Tab-separated table of N, CA and C in Angstrom:
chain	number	residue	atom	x	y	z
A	196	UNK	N	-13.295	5.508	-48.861
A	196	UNK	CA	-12.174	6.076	-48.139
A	196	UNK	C	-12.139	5.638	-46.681
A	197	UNK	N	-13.108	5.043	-46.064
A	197	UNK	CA	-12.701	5.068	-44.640
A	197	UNK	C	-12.317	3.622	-44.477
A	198	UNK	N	-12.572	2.671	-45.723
A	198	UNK	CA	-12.124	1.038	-44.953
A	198	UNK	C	-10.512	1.421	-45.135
A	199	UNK	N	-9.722	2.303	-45.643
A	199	UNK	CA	-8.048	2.018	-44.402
A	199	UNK	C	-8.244	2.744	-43.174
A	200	UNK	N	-8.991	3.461	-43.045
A	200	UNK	CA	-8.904	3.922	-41.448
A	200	UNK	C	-9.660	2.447	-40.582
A	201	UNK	N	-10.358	2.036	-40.923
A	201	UNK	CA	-10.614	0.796	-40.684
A	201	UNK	C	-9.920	-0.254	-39.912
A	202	UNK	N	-8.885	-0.166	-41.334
A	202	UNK	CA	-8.040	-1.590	-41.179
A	202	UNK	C	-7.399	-1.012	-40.602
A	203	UNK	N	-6.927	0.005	-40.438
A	203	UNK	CA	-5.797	0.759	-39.532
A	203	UNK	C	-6.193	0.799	-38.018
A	204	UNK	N	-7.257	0.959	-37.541
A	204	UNK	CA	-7.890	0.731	-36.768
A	204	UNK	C	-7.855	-0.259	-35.910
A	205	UNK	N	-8.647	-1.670	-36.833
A	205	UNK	CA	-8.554	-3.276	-36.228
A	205	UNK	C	-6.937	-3.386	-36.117
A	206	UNK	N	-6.200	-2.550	-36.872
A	206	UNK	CA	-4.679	-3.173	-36.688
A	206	UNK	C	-4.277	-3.241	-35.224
A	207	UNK	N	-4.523	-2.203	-34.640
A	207	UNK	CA	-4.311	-1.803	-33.378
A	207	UNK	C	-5.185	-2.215	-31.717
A	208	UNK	N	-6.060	-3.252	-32.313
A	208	UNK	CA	-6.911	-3.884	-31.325
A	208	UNK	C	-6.727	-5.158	-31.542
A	209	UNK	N	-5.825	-5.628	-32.120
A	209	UNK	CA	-5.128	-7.294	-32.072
A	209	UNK	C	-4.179	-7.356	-31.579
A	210	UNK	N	-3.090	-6.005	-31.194
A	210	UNK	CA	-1.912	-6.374	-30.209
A	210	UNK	C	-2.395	-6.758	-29.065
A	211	UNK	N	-1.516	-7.915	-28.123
A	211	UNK	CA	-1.801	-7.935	-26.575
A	211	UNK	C	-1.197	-6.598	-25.943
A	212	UNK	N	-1.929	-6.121	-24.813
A	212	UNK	CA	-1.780	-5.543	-24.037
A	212	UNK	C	-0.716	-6.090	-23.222
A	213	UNK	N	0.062	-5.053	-22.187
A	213	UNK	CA	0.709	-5.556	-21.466
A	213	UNK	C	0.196	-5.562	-20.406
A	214	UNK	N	0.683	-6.643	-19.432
A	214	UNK	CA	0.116	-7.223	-18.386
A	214	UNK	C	1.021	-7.496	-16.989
A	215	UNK	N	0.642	-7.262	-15.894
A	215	UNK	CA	1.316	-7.832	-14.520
A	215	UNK	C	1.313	-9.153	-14.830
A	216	UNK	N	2.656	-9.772	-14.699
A	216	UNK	CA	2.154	-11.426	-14.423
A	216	UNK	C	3.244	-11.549	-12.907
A	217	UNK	N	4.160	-10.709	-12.810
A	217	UNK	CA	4.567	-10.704	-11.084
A	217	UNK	C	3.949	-11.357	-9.991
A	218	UNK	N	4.600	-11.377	-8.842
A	218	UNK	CA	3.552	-11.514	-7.433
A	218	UNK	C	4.102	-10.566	-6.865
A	219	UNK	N	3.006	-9.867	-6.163
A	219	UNK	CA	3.035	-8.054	-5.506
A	219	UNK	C	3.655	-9.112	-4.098
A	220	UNK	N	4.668	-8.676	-3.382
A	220	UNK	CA	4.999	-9.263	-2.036
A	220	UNK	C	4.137	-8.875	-1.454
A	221	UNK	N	4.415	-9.411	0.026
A	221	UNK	CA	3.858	-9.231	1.417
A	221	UNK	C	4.470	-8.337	2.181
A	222	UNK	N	5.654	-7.845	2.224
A	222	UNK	CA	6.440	-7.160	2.719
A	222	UNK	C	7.436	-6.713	2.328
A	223	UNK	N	8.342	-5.410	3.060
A	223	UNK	CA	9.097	-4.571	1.968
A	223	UNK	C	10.254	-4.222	3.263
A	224	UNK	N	11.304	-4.925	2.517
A	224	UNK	CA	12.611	-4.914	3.135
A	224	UNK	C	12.499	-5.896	4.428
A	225	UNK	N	11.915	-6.993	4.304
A	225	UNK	CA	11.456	-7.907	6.177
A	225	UNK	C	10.441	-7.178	6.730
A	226	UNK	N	9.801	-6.134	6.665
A	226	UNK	CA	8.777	-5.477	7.380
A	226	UNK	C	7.537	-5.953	6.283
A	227	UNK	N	6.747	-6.000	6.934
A	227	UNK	CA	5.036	-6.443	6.708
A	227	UNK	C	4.131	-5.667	5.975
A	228	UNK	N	4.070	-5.625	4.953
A	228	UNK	CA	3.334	-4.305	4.211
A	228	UNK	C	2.445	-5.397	3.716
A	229	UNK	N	1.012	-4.892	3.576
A	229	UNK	CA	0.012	-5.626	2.886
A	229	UNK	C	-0.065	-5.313	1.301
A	230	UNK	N	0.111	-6.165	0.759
A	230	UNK	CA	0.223	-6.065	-0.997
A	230	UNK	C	-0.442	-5.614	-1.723
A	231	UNK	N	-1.835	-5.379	-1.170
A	231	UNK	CA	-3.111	-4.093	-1.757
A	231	UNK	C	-2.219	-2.577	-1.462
A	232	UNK	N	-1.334	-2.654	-0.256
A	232	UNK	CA	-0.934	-1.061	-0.252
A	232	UNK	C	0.127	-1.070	-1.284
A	233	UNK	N	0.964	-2.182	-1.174
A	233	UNK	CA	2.393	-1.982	-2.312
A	233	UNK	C	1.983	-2.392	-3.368
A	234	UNK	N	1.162	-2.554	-4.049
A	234	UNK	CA	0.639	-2.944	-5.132
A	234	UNK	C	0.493	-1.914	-6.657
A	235	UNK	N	-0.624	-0.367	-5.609
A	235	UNK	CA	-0.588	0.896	-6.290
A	235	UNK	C	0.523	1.547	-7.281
A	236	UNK	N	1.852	1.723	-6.288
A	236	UNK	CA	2.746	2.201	-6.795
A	236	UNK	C	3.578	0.728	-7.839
A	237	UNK	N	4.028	0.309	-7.812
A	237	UNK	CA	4.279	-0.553	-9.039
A	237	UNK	C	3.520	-0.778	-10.173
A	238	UNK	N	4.484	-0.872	-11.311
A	238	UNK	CA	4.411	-0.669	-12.790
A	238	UNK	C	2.679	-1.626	-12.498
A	239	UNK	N	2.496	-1.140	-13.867
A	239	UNK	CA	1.274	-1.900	-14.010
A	239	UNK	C	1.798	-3.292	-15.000
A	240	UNK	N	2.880	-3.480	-15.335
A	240	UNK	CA	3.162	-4.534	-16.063
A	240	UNK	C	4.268	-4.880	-15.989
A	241	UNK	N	4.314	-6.053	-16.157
A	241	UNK	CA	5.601	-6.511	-16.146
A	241	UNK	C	5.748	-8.149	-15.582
A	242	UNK	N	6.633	-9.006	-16.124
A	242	UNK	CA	7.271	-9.943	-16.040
A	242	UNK	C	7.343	-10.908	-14.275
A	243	UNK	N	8.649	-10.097	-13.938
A	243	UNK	CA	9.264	-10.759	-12.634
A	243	UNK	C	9.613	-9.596	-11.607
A	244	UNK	N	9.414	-9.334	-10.580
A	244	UNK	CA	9.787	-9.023	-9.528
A	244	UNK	C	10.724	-9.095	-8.560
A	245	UNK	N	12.201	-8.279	-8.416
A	245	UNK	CA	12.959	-8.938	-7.318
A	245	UNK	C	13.043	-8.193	-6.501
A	246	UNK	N	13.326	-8.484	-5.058
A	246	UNK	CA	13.619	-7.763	-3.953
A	246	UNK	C	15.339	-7.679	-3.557
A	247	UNK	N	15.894	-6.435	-3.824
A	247	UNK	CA	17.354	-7.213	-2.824
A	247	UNK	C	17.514	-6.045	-1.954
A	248	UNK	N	18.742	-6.433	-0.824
A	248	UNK	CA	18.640	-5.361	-0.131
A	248	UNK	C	20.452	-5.795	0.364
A	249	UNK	N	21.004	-4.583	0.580
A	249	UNK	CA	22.031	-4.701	1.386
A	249	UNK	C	22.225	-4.878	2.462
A	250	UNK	N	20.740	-4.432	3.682
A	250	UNK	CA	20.350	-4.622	4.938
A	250	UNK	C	19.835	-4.324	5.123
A	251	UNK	N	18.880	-5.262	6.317
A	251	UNK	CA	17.231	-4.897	6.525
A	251	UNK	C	17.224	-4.761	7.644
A	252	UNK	N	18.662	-4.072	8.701
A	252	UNK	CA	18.513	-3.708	9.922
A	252	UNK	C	17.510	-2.731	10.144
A	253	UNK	N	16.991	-2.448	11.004
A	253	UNK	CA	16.419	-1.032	11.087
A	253	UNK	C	17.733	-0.350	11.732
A	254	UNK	N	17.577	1.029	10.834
A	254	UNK	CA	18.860	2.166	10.983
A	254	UNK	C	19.382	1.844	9.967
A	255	UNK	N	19.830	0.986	9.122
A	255	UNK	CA	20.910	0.882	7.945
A	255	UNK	C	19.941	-0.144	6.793
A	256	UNK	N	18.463	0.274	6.994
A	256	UNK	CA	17.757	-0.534	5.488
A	256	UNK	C	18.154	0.423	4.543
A	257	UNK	N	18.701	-0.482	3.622
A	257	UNK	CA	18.578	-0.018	2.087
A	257	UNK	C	18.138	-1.235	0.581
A	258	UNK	N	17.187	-1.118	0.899
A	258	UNK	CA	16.866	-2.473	-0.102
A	258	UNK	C	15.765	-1.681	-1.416
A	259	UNK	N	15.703	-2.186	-2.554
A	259	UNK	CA	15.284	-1.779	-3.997
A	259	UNK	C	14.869	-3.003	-4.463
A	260	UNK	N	12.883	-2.735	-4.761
A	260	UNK	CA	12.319	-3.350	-5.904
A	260	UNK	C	12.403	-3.044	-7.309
A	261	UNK	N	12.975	-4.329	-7.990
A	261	UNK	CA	13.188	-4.136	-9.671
A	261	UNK	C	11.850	-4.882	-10.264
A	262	UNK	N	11.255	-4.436	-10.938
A	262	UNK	CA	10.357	-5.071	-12.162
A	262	UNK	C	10.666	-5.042	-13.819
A	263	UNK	N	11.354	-6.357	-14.109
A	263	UNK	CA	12.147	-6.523	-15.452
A	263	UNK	C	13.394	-5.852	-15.315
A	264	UNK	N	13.745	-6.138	-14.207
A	264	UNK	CA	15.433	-5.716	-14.218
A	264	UNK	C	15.507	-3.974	-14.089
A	265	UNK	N	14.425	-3.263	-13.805
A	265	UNK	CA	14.215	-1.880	-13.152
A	265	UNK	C	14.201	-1.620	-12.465
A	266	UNK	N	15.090	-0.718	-11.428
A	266	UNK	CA	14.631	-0.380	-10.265
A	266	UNK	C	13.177	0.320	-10.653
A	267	UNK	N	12.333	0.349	-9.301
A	267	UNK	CA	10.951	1.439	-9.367
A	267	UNK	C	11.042	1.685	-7.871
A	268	UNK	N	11.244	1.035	-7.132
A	268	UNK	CA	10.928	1.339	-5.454
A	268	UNK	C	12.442	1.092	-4.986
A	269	UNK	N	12.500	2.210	-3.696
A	269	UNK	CA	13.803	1.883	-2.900
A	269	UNK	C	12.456	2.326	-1.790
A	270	UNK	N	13.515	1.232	0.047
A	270	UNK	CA	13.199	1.720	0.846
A	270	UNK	C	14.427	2.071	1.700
A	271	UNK	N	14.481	2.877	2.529
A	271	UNK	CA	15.377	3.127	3.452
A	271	UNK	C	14.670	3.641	4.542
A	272	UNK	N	15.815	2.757	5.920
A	272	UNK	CA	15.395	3.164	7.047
A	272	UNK	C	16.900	3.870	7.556
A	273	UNK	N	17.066	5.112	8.144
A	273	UNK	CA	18.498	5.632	8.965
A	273	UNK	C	18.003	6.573	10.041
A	274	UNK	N	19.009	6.956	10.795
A	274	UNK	CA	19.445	7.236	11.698
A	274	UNK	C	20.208	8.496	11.577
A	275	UNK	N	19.269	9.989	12.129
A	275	UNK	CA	19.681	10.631	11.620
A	275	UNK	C	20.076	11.848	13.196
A	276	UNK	N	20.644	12.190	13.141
A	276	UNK	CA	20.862	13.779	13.845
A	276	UNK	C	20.532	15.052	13.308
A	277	UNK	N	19.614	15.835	14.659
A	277	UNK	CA	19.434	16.918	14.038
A	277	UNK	C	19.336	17.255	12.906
A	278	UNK	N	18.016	16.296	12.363
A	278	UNK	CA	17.181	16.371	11.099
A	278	UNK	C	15.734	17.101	11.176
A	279	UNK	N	15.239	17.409	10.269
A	279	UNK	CA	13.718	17.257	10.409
A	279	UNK	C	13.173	16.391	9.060
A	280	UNK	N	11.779	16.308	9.038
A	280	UNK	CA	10.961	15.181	8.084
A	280	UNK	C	11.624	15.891	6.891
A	281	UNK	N	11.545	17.393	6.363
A	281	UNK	CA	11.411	18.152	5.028
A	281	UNK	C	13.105	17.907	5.074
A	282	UNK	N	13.959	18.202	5.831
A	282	UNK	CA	15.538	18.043	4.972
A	282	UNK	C	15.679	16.256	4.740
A	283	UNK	N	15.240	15.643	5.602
A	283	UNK	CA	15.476	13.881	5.132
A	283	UNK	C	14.702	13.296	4.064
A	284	UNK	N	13.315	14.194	3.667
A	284	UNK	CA	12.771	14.092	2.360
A	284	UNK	C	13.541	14.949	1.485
A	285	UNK	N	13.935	15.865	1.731
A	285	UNK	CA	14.581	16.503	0.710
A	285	UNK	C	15.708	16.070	-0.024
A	286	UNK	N	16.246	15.206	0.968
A	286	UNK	CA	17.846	14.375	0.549
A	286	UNK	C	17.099	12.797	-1.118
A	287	UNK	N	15.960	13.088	-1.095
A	287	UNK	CA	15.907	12.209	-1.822
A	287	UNK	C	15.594	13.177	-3.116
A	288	UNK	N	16.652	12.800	-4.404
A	288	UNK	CA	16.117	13.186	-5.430
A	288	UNK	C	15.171	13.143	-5.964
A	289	UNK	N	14.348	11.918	-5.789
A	289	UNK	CA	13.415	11.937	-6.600
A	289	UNK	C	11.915	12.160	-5.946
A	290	UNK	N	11.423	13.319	-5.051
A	290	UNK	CA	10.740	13.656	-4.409
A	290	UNK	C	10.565	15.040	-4.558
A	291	UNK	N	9.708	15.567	-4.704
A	291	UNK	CA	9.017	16.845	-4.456
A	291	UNK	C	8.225	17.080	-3.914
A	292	UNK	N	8.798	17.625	-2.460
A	292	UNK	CA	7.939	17.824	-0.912
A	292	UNK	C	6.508	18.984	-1.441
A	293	UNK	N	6.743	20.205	-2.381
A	293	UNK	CA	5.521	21.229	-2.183
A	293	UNK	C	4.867	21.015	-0.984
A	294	UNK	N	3.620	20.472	-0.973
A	294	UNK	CA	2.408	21.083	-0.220
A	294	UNK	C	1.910	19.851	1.166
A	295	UNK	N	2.974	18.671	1.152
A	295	UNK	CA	2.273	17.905	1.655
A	295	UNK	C	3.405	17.354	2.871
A	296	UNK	N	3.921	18.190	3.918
A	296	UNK	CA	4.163	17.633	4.780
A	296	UNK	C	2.920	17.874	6.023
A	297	UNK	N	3.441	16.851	7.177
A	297	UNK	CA	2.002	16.565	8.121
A	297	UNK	C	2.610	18.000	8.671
A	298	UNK	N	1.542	18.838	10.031
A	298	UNK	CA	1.100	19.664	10.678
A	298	UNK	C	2.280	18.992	11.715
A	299	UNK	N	2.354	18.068	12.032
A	299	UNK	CA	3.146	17.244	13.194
A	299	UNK	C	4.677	17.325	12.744
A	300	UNK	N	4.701	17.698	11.531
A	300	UNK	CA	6.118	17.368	11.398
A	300	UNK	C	7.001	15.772	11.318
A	301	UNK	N	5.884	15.059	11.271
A	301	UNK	CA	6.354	13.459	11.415
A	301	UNK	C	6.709	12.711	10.009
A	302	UNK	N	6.039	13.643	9.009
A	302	UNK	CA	6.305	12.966	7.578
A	302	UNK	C	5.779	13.820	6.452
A	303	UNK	N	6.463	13.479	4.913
A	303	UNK	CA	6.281	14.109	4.182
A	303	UNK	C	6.174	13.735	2.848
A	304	UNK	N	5.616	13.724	2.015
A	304	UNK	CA	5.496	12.802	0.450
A	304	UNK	C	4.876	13.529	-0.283
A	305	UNK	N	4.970	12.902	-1.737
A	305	UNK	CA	4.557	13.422	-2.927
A	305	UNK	C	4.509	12.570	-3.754
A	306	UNK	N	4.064	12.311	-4.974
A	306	UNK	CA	3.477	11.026	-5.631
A	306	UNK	C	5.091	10.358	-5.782
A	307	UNK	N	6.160	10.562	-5.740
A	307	UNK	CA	7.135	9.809	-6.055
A	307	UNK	C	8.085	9.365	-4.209
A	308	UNK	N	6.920	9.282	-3.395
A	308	UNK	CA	7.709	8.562	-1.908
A	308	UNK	C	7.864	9.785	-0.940
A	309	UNK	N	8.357	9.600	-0.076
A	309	UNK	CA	8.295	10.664	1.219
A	309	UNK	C	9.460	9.729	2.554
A	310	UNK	N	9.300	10.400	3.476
A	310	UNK	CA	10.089	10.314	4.584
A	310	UNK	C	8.913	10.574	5.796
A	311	UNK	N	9.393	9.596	6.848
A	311	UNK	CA	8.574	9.353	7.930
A	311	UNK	C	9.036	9.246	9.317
A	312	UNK	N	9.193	10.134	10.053
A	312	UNK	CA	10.192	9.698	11.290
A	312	UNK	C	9.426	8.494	12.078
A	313	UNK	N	9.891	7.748	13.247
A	313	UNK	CA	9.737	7.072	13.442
A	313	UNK	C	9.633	6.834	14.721
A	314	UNK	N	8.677	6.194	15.345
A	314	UNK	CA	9.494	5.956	17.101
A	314	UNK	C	9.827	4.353	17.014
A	315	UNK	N	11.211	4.809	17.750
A	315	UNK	CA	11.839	3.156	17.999
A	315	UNK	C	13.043	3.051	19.330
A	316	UNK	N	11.862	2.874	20.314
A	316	UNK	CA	12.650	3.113	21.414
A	316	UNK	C	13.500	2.554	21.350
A	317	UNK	N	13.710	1.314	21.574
A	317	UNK	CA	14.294	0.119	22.053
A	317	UNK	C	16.172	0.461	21.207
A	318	UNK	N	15.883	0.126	19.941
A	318	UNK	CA	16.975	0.630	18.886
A	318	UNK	C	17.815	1.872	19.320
A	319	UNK	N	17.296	3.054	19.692
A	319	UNK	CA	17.525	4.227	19.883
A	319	UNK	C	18.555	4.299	20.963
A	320	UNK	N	17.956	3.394	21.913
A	320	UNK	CA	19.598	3.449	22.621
A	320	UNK	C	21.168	2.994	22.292
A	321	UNK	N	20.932	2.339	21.194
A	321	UNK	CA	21.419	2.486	20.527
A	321	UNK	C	22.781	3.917	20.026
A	322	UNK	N	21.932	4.604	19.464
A	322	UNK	CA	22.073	5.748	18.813
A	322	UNK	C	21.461	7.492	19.651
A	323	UNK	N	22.199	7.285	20.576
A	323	UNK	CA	21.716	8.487	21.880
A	323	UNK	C	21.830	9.941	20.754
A	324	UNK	N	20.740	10.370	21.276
A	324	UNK	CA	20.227	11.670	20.167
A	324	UNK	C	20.038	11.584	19.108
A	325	UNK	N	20.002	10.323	18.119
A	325	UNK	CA	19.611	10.336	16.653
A	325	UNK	C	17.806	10.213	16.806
A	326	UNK	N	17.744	9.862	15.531
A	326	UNK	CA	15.733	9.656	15.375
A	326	UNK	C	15.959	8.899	14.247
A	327	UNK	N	14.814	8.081	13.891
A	327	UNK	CA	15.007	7.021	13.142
A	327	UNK	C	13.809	7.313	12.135
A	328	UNK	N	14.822	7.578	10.845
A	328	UNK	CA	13.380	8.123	9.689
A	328	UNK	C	13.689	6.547	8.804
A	329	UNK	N	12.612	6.756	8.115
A	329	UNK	CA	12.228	5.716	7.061
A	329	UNK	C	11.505	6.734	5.511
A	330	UNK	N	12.287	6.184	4.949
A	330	UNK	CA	11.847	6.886	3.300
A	330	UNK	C	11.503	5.823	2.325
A	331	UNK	N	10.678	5.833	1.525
A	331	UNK	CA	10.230	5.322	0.160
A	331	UNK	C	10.683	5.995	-0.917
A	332	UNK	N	11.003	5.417	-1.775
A	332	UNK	CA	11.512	6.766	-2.900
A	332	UNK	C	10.909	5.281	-4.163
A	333	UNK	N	10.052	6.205	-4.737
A	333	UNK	CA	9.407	5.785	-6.301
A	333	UNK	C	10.313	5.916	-7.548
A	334	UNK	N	10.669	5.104	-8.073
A	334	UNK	CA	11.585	5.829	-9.283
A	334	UNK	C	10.830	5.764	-10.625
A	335	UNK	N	11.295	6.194	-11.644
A	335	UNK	CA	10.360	6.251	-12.886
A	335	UNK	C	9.731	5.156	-13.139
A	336	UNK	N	10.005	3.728	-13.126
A	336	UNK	CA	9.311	3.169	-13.269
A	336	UNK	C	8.145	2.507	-12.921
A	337	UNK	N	8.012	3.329	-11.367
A	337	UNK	CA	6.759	2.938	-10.834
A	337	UNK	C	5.393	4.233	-11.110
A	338	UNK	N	4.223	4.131	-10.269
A	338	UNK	CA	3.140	4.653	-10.606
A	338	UNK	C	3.037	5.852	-9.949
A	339	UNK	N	2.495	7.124	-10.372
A	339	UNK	CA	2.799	8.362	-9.730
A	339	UNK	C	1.006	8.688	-9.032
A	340	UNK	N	1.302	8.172	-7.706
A	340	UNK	CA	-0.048	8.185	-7.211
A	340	UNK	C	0.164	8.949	-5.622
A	341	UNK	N	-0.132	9.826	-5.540
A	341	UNK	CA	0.503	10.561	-4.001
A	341	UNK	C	-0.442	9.847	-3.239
A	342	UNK	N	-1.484	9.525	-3.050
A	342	UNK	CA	-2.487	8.759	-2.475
A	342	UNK	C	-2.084	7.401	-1.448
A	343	UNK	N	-1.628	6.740	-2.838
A	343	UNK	CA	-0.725	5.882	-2.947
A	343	UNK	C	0.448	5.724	-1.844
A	344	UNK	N	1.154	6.710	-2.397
A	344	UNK	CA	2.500	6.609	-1.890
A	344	UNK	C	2.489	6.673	-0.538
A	345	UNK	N	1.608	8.154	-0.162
A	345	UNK	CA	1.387	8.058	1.428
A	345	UNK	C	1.010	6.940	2.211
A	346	UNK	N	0.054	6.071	1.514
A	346	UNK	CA	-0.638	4.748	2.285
A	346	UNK	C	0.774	3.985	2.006
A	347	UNK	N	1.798	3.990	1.234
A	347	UNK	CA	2.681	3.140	1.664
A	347	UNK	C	3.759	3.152	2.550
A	348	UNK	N	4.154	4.876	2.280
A	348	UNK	CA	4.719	5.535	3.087
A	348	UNK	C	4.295	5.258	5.091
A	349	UNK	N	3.289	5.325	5.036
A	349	UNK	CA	2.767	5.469	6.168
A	349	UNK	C	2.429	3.817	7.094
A	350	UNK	N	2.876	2.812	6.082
A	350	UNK	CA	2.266	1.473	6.187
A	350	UNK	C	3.921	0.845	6.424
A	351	UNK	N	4.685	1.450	5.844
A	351	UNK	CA	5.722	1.217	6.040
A	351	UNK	C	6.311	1.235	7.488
A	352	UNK	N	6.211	2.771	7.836
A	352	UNK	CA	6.842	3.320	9.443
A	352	UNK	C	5.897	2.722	10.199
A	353	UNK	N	4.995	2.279	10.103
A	353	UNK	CA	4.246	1.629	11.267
A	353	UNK	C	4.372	0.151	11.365
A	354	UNK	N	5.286	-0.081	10.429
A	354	UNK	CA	5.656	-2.055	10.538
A	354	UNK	C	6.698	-1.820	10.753
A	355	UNK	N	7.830	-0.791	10.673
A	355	UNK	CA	9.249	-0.573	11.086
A	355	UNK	C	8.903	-0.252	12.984
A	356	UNK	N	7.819	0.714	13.129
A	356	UNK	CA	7.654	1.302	14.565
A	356	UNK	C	7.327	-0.271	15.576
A	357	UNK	N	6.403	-0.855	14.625
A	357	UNK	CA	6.016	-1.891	15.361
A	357	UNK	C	7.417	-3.330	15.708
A	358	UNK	N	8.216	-3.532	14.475
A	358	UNK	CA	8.922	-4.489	14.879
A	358	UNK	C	9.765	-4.658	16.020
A	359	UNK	N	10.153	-5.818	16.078
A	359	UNK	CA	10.640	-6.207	17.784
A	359	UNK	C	11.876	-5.213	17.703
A	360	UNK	N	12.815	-4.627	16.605
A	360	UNK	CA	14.430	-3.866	16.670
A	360	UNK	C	13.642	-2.561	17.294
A	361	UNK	N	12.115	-2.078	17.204
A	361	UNK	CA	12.196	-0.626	17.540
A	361	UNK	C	11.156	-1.127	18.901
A	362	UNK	N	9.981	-2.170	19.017
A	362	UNK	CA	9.606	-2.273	20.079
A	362	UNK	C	9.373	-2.872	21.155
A	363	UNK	N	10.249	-4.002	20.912
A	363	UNK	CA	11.144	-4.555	21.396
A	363	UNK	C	10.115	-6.316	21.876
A	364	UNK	N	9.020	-6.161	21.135
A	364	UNK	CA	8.308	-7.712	21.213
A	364	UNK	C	8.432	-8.212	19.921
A	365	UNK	N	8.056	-9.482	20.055
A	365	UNK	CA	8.221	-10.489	18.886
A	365	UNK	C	7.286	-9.841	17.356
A	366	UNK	N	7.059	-10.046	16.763
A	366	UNK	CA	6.526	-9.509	15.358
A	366	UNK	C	5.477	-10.265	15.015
């Protein structure tokens, strides 16, 4: 009786596994993210990778990673009034703030992306009395790692804080 559990068995250790064959970028939306941090949250498998974006100004980024024609990652950078971190995370559906915004009030995430305010002088005059948040938002098809997300979250606003639109030197 047990050689069909057997064969039933070996049946199931001759499929291939699925596999990353992608390249994890270098950066996310023109800003500089190191590919060990954006790496976490994306699928663990899959094909091809595209980046597009409608604009990678800072104040009006809205650009989305697809893997096999999926969205999984959006980033956005805006320009907001009389916001705080928890209502500009909150505006993203696919986030559930609970337990983890900072003490500072500067940012907020949960394994599916967060919101990060930002300093960006230079830009800001720009936009007299706004503040300049930046959000990640994970969608189902990426990896649900709050760990994660924060190190990208947080890797993010500091290559947006740093570029020449918010500090006004070369990159």
């Amino acid at each position: 009786m047990t050689t069909p559990l057997l064969i039933l068995a070996a049946a199931g250790c001759g499929e291939p596994a699925e596999k990353k064959s992608f390249q994890v970028p270098t950066n996310l939306c023109g800003m500089s993210v190191e590919s060990s941090v954006l790496e976490p949250v994306l699928p663990g498998s899959g094909s091809s990778l595209h980046m597009t974006s409608k604009s990678k100004a800072v104040g009006s980024t809205h650009c989305t990673i697809s893997v096999d024609k999926h969205a999984v990652l959006g980033a956005i950078s805006e320009w907001q009034w009389d916001a705080s971190v928890r209502e500009v995370a909150g505006s993203n559906p696919y986030l559930s703030l609970g337990k983890h915004v900072s003490e500072d009030g500067t940012y907020a995430y949960s394994e599916q992306g967060g919101a990060h305010l930002v300093s960006c002088p230079v830009a800001a005059k720009k936009h007299p009395g706004a503040q300049l948040y930046v959000r990640i938002l994970i969608y189902e098809g990426g990896t649900r790692d709050e760990a994660a997300a924060k190190r990208l979250l947080q890797a993010y606003a500091g290559s947006v804080a740093a570029s020449a639109e918010c500090a006004g030197s070369a990159r």
